[in-house]
mmCIF file of N, CA and C in Angstrom:
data_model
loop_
_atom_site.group_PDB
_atom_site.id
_atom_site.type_symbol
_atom_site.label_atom_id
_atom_site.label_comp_id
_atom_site.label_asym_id
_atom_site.label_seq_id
_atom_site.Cartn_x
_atom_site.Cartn_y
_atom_site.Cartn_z
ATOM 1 N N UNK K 1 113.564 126.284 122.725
ATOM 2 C CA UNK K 1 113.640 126.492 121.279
ATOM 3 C C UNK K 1 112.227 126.441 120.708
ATOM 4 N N UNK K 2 111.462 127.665 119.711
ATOM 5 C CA UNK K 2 110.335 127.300 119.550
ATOM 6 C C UNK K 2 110.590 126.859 117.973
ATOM 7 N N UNK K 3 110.050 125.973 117.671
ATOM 8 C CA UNK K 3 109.925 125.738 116.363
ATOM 9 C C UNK K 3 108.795 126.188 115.404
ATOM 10 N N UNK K 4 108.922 126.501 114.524
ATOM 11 C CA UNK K 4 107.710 126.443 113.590
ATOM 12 C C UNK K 4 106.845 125.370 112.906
ATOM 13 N N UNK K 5 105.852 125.238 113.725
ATOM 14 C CA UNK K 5 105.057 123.738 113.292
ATOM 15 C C UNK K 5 104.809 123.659 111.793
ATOM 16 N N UNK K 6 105.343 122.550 110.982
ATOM 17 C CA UNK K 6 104.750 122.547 109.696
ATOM 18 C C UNK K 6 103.539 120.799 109.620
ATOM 19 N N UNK K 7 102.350 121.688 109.076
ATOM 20 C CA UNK K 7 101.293 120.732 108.608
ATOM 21 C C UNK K 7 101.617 119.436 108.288
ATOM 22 N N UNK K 8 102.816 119.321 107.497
ATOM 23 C CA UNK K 8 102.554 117.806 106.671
ATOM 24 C C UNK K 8 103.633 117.269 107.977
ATOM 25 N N UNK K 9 104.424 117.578 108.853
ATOM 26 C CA UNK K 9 105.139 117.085 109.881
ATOM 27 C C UNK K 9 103.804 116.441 111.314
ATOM 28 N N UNK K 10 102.798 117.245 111.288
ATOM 29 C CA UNK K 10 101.729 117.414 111.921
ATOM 30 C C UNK K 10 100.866 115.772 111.987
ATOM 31 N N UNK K 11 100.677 115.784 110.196
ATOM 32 C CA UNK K 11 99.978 114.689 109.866
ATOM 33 C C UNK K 11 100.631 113.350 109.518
ATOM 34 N N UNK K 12 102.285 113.516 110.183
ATOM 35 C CA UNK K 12 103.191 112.559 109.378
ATOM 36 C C UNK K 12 103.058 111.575 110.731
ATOM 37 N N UNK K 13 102.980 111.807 111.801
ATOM 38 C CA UNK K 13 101.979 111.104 113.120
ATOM 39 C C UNK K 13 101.158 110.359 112.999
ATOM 40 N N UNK K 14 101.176 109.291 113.007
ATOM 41 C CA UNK K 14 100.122 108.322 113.418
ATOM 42 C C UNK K 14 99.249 108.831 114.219
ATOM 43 N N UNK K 15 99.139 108.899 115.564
ATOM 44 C CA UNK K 15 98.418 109.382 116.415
ATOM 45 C C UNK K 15 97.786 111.032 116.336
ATOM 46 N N UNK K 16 98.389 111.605 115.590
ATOM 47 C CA UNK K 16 97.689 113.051 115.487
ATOM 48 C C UNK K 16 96.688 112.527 114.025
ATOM 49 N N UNK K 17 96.892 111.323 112.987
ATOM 50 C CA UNK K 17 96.457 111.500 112.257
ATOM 51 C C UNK K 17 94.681 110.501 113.322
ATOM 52 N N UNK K 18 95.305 109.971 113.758
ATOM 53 C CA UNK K 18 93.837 109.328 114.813
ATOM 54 C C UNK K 18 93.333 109.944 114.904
ATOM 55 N N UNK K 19 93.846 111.330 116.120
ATOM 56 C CA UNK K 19 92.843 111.974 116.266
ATOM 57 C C UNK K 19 91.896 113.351 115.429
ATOM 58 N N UNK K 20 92.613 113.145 114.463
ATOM 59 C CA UNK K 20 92.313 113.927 113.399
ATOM 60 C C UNK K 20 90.635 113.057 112.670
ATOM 61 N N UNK K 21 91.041 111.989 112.483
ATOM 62 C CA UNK K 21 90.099 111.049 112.177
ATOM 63 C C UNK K 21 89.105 111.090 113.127
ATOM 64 N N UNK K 22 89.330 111.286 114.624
ATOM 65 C CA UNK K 22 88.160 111.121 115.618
ATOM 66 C C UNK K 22 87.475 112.033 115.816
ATOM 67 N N UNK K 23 88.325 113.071 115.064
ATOM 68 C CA UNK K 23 87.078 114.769 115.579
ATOM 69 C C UNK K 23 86.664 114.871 114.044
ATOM 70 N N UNK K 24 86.485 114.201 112.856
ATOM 71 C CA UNK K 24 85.917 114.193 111.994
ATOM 72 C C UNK K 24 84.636 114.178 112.134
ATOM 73 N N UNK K 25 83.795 112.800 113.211
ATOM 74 C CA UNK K 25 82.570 113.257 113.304
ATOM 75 C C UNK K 25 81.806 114.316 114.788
ATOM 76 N N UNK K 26 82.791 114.299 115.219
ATOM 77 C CA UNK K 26 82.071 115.156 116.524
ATOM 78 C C UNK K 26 83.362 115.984 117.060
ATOM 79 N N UNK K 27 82.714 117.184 117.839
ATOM 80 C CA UNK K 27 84.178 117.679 118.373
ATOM 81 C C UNK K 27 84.294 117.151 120.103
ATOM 82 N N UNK K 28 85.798 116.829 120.467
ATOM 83 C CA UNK K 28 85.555 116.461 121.978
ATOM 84 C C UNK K 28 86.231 117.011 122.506
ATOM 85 N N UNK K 29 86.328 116.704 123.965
ATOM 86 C CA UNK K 29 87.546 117.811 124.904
ATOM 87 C C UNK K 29 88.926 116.680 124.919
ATOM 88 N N UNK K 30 89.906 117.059 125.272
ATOM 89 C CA UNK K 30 90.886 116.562 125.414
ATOM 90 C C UNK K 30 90.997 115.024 126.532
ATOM 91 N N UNK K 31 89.862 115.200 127.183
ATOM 92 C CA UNK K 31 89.857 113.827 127.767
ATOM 93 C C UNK K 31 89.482 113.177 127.320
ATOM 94 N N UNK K 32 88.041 113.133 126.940
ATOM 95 C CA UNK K 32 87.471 112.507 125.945
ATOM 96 C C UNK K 32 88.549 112.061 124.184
ATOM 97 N N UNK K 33 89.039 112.543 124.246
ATOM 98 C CA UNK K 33 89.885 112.410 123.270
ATOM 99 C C UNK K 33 91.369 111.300 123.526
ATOM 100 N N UNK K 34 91.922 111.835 124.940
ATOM 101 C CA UNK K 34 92.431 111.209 125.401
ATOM 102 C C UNK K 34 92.147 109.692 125.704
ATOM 103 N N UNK K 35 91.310 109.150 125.842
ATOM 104 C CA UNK K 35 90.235 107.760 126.464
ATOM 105 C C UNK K 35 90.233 107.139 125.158
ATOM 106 N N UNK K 36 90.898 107.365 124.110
ATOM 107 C CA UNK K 36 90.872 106.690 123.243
ATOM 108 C C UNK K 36 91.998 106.114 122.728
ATOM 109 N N UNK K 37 92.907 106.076 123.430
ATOM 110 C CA UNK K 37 94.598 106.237 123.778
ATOM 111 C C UNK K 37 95.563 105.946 123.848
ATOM 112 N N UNK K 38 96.094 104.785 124.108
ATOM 113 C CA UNK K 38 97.253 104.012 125.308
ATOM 114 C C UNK K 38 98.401 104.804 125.801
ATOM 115 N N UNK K 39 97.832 105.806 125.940
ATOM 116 C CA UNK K 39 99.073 106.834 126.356
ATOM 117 C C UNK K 39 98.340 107.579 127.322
ATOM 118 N N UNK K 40 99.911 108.459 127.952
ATOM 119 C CA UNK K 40 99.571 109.190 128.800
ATOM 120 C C UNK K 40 98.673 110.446 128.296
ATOM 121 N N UNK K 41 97.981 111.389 129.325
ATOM 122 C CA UNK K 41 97.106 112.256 128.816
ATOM 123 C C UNK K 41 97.863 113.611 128.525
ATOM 124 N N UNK K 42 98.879 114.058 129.134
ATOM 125 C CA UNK K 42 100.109 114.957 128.661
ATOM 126 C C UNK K 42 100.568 114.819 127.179
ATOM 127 N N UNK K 43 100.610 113.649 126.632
ATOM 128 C CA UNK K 43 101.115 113.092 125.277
ATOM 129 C C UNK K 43 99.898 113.373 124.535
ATOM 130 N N UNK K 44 98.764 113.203 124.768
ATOM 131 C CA UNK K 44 97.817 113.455 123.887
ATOM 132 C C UNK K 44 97.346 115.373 124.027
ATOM 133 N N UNK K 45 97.732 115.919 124.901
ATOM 134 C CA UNK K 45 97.576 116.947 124.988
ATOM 135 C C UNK K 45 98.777 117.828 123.931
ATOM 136 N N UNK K 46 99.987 116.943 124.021
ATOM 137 C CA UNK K 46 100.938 117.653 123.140
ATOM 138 C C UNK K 46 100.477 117.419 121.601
ATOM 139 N N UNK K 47 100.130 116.217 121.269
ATOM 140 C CA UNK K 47 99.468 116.156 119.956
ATOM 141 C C UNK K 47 98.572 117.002 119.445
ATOM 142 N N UNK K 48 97.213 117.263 120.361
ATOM 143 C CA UNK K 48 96.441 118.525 120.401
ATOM 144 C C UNK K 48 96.953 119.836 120.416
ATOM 145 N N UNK K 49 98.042 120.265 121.112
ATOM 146 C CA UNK K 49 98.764 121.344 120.690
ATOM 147 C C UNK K 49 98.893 121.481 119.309
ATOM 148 N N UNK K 50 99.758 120.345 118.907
ATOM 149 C CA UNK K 50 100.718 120.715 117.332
ATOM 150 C C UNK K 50 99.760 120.849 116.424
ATOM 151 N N UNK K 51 98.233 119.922 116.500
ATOM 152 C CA UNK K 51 97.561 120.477 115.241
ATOM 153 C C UNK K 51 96.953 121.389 115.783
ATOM 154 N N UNK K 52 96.456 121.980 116.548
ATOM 155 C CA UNK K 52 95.800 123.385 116.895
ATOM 156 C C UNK K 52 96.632 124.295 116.317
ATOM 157 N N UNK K 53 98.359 124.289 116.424
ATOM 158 C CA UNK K 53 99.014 125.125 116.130
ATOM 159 C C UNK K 53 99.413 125.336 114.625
ATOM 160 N N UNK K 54 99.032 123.981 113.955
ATOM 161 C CA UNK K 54 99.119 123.986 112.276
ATOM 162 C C UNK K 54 97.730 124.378 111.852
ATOM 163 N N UNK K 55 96.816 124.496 112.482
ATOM 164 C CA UNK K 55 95.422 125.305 111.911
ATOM 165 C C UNK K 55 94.392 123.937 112.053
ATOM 166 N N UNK K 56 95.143 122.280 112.185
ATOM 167 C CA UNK K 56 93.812 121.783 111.940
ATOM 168 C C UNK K 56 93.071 121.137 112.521
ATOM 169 N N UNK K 57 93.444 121.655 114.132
ATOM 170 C CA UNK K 57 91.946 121.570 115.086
ATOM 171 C C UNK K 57 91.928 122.875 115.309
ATOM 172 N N UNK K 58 90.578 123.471 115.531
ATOM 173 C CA UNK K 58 90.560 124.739 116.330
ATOM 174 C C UNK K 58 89.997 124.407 117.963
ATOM 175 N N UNK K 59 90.001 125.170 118.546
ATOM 176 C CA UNK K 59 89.428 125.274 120.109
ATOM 177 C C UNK K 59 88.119 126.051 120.632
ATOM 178 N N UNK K 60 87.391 125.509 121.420
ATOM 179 C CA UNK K 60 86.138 126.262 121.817
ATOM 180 C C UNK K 60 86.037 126.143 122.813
ATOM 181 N N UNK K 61 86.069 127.052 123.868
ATOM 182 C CA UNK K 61 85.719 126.884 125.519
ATOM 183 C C UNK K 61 84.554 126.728 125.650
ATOM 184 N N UNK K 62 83.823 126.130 126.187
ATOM 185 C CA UNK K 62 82.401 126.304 126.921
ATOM 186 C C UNK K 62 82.090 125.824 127.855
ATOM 187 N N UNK K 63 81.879 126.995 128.775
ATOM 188 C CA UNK K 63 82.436 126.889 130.194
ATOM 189 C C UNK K 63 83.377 126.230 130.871
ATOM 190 N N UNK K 64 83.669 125.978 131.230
ATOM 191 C CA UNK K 64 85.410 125.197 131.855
ATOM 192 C C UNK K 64 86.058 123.914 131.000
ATOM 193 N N UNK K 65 85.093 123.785 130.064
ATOM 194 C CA UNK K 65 85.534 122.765 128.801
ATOM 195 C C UNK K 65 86.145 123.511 128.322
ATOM 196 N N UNK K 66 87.250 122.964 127.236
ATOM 197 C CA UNK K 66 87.345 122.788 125.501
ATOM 198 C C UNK K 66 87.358 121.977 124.846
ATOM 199 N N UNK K 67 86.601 122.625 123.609
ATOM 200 C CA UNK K 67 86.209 121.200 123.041
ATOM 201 C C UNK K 67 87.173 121.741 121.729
ATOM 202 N N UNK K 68 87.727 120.549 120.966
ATOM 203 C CA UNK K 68 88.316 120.668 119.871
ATOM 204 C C UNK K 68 87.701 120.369 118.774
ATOM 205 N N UNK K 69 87.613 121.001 117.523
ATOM 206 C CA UNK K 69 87.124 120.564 116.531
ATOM 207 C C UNK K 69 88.041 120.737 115.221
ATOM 208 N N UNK K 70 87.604 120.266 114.233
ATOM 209 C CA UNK K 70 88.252 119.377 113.231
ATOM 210 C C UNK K 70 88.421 120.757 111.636
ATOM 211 N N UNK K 71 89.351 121.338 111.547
ATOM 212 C CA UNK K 71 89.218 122.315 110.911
ATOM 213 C C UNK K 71 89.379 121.940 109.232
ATOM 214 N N UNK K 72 87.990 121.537 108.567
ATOM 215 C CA UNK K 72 88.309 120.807 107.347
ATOM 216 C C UNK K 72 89.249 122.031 106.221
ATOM 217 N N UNK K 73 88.912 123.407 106.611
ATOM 218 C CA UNK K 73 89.240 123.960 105.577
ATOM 219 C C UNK K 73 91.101 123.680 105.332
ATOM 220 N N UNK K 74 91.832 123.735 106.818
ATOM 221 C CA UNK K 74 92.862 123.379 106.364
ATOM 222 C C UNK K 74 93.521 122.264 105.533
ATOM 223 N N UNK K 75 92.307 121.215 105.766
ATOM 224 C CA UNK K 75 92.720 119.927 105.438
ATOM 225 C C UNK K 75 92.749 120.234 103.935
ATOM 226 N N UNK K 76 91.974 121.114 103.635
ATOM 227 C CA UNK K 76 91.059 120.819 101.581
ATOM 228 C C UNK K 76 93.137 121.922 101.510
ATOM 229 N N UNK K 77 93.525 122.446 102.571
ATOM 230 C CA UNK K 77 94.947 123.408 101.225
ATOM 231 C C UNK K 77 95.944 121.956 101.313
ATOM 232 N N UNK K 78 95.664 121.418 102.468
ATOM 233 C CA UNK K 78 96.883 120.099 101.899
ATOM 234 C C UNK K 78 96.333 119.274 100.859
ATOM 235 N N UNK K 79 94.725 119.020 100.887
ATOM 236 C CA UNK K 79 94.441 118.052 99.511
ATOM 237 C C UNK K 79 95.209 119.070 98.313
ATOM 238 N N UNK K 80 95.135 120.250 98.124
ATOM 239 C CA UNK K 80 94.964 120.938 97.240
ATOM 240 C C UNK K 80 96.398 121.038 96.669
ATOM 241 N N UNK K 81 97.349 120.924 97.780
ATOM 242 C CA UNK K 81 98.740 120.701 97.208
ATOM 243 C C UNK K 81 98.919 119.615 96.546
ATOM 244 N N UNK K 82 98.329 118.503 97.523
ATOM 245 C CA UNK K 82 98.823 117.472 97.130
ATOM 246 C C UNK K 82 98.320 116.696 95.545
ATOM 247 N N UNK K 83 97.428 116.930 95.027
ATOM 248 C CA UNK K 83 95.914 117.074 94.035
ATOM 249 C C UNK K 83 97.451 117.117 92.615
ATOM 250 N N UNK K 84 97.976 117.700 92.288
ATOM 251 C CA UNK K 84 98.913 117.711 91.115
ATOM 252 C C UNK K 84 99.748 116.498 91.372
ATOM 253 N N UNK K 85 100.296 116.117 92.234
ATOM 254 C CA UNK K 85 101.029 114.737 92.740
ATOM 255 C C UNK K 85 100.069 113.878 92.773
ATOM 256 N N UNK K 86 99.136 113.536 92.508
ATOM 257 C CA UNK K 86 98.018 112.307 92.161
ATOM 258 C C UNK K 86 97.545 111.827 90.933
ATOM 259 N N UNK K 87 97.318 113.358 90.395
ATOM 260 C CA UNK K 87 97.581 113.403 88.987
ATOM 261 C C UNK K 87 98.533 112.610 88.146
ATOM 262 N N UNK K 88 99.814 113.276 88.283
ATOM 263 C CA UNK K 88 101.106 112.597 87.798
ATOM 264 C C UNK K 88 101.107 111.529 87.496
ATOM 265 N N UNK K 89 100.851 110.769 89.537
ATOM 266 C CA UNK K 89 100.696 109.351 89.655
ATOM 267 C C UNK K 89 100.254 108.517 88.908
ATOM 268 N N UNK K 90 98.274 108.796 88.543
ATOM 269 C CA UNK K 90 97.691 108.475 88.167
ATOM 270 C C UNK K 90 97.933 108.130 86.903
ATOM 271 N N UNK K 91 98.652 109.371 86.013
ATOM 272 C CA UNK K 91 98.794 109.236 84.893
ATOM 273 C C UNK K 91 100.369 108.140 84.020
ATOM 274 N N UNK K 92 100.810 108.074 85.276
ATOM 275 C CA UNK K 92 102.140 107.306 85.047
ATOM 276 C C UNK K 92 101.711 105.854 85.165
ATOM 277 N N UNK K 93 101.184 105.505 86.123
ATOM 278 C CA UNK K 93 100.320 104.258 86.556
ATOM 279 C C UNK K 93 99.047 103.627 85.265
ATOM 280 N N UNK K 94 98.641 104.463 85.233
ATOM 281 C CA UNK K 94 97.561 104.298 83.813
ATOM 282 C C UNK K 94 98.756 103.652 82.550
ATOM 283 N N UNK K 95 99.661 104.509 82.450
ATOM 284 C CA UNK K 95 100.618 104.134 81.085
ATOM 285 C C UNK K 95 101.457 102.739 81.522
ATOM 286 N N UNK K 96 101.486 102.727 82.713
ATOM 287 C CA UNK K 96 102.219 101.393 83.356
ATOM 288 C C UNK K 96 100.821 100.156 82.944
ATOM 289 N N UNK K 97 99.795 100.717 83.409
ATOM 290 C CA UNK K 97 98.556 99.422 82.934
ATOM 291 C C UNK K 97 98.837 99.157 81.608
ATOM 292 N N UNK K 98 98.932 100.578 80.825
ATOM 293 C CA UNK K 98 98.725 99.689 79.180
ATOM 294 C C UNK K 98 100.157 98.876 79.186
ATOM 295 N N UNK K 99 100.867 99.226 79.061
ATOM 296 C CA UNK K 99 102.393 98.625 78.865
ATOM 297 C C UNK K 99 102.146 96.909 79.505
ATOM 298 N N UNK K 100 101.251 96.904 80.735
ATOM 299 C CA UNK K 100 101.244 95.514 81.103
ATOM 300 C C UNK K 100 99.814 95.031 80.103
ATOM 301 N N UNK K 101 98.699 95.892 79.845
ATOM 302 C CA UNK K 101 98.067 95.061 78.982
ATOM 303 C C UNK K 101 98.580 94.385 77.433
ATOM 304 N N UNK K 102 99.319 95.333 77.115
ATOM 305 C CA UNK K 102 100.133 95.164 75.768
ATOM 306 C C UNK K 102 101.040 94.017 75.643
ATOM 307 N N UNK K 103 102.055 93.506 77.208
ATOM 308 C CA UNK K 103 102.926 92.695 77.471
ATOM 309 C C UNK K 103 102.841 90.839 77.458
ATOM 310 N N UNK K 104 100.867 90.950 78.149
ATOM 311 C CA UNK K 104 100.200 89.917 78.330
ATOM 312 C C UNK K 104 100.153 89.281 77.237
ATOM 313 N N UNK K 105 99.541 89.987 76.402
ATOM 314 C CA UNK K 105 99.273 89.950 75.110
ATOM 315 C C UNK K 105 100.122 89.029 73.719
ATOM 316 N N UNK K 106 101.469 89.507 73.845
ATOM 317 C CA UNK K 106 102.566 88.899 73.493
ATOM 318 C C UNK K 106 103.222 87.819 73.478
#
């Protein structure tokens, strides 16, 4: 059955969000990536699949390596969704502060 990988299922992982975090500053190969782990290296290879396949590692061979790297542009369309839902937040939370500064008060 192939499924269609969706992004926010991608990053809803603990461990894909690790290694998402670890190729932030450098890109590495899958072992190297792996060595950071407590798991098997098959399991971290499937993780590397699913975000390669949601856009947000890409892949680079060089010479019998690949190295993975960290594809920020996808990351900025999930900030970008998510960016109106913070808002909201923010602004509901702010009106929740006054309501408790106002309450103290009393």
């Amino acid at each position: 059955m192939n499924l269609r990988r969706d992004v926010f299922q991608a990053i809803a992982d603990p461990t894909r969000r690790s290694i998402l975090l670890l190729l932030t500053t450098q890109s590495m190969t899958a072992g190297a990536i792996a060595s950071n782990f407590d798991t098997a290296r098959p399991t971290v290879s499937k993780h590397l699949q699913i975000l390669t396949e949601c856009e947000l590692l890409r892949q680079e061979q060089q010479g019998r390596e690949i190295y993975y790297h960290f594809n920020p542009n996808k990351m900025k369309e999930i900030a970008e969704f998510i960016e109106p839902f913070r808002k909201m937040w923010d602004t509901k939370f702010n009106k929740l502060e006054e309501v408790m500064k106002n309450y103290k008060k009393e």
